Amino acid sequence: MALIYDFLSEDAGLITKSVTGFFPTVAVIPLKHTDEDIDILIQKDSAVKEGQLIAKGSECSVHSSLPGKVIDICEQTLADGLKGIVAKIEFSGAFTYTGKKQIPADWKNYDSNSILMMLKEKGITNTFAKSCCLSNQISNLSETCSRILTVRLFSEDPSRCSDSFITLNFFEKIKTGAYIVAKAMNAKGIVFAYDSSTVFNPDFSDYNQAPVFTVGIDAKSYPCGFMHEIVQAVKNSTKELPFKRIGNRELFIDCQTALAVYDAIVLGIPLMSRYVHVTGDCLNAAAITKIRIGTTLKDLALQCGGFKRKTAGIIINGVVTGNTVDSMDIPVSKDVKSVSFIPQAKVPDQQIEDCSRCGNCIDICPVGLYPESLYRSYTTQNKDDDHLNIIKQTAILCTECALCNSVCPSRIPLSQIIKSLKEKPPKETKETIKETIDEK
């Protein structure tokens, strides 16, 4: 592990409460990526209600985050840097959920199938790693896994503090959300992974369906919050069943996901908002903001008092593991946890040079990969699909911690390239890698 105090959030411990963001005049709600098979259920000029289902597919359900009129459905860049289809909804009309008293439902009366159906209907996504449909994850759990649910209560990126803030302020709801997910997946045990520098002594006596185990992890060391590190921490902390059998085929969720599950199942509220950590030396103020999905980065910055100096870069989801975007018109989507507005003085030199074979990326990789070899073996030779599949199987072991990027003197985007190897079919990978390098 590496101590990375330079990346620790300057706002951690300073932000003691969240603020509720104002409703945007026009919400730009992401419906799907361009290549996704999702049915769009609205059209231009149609009226929508708050929480209305507006797009639906096997992997995703999208709801309108505010009432109003659809003024356009078009393509634009999303927070992950990919192209997608968005609905632009002009705010007007009455609310369905906001300001209305929500009567908590007794979730214990629901069976696992009912919970899974409700999670899909309410559009709940799991943002532990790559954002994906939670109900599908539960339904597709491997038969060989031990059915242990793990809940991470802090951020895997040290420059973000939204996850720790949510844990501090909403843990009882997070705990209930975890219990609900455990019931949906027929869990044999629940693990809560918390920041060992915090006081954590919750009461789990209200749950008797499966054993609960807590494990403290040093969040000031990196990497610390990825699946690999949590699995090792649990195995090093206990030899008791079922926890000693934990592996990477189990279900891992974060605190934001558990909180969204609580809202969906107990209060009946679909996923329409996110707690976003907004920070950066360009802004007049930093904040944890409960923001409606579809709020643009421009509106988000205005809610923090606007800019005191010109921004030269925008980073989504953390300076270590996040990605950069170049437009203030990009909307907040379900997977956005933080936005950093960076001045020119803090934008690093990204001039890419040839690999010097220094070995720094090999020395620092927490799972023992050879990042430069994966990069070179693909980009310097023409490989057939069988060989590329072998490379892809190796790349799958990558946790995407991005430490290889941080130590590369040639500024090669190794982490992004390995991610492309993992996610793209062989015939698409070479073009994707070329585009990644060109963008840098």
mmCIF file with all atom_site columns, C-alpha atoms in Angstrom, residues 3 15 98 333 341-342:
data_model
loop_
_atom_site.group_PDB
_atom_site.id
_atom_site.type_symbol
_atom_site.label_atom_id
_atom_site.label_alt_id
_atom_site.label_comp_id
_atom_site.label_asym_id
_atom_site.label_entity_id
_atom_site.label_seq_id
_atom_site.pdbx_PDB_ins_code
_atom_site.Cartn_x
_atom_site.Cartn_y
_atom_site.Cartn_z
_atom_site.occupancy
_atom_site.B_iso_or_equiv
_atom_site.pdbx_formal_charge
_atom_site.auth_seq_id
_atom_site.auth_comp_id
_atom_site.auth_asym_id
_atom_site.auth_atom_id
_atom_site.pdbx_PDB_model_num
ATOM 1 C CA . LEU A 1 3   ? 0.408   6.596  1.722   1.00 0.00 ? 3   LEU A CA 1
ATOM 2 C CA . ILE A 1 15  ? -18.114 19.755 5.924   1.00 0.00 ? 15  ILE A CA 1
ATOM 3 C CA . THR A 1 98  ? -40.896 16.190 -2.603  1.00 0.00 ? 98  THR A CA 1
ATOM 4 C CA . SER A 1 333 ? -25.919 10.914 -13.473 1.00 0.00 ? 333 SER A CA 1
ATOM 5 C CA . PHE A 1 341 ? -13.057 21.959 -10.505 1.00 0.00 ? 341 PHE A CA 1
ATOM 6 C CA . ILE A 1 342 ? -9.300  22.305 -11.000 1.00 0.00 ? 342 ILE A CA 1
#
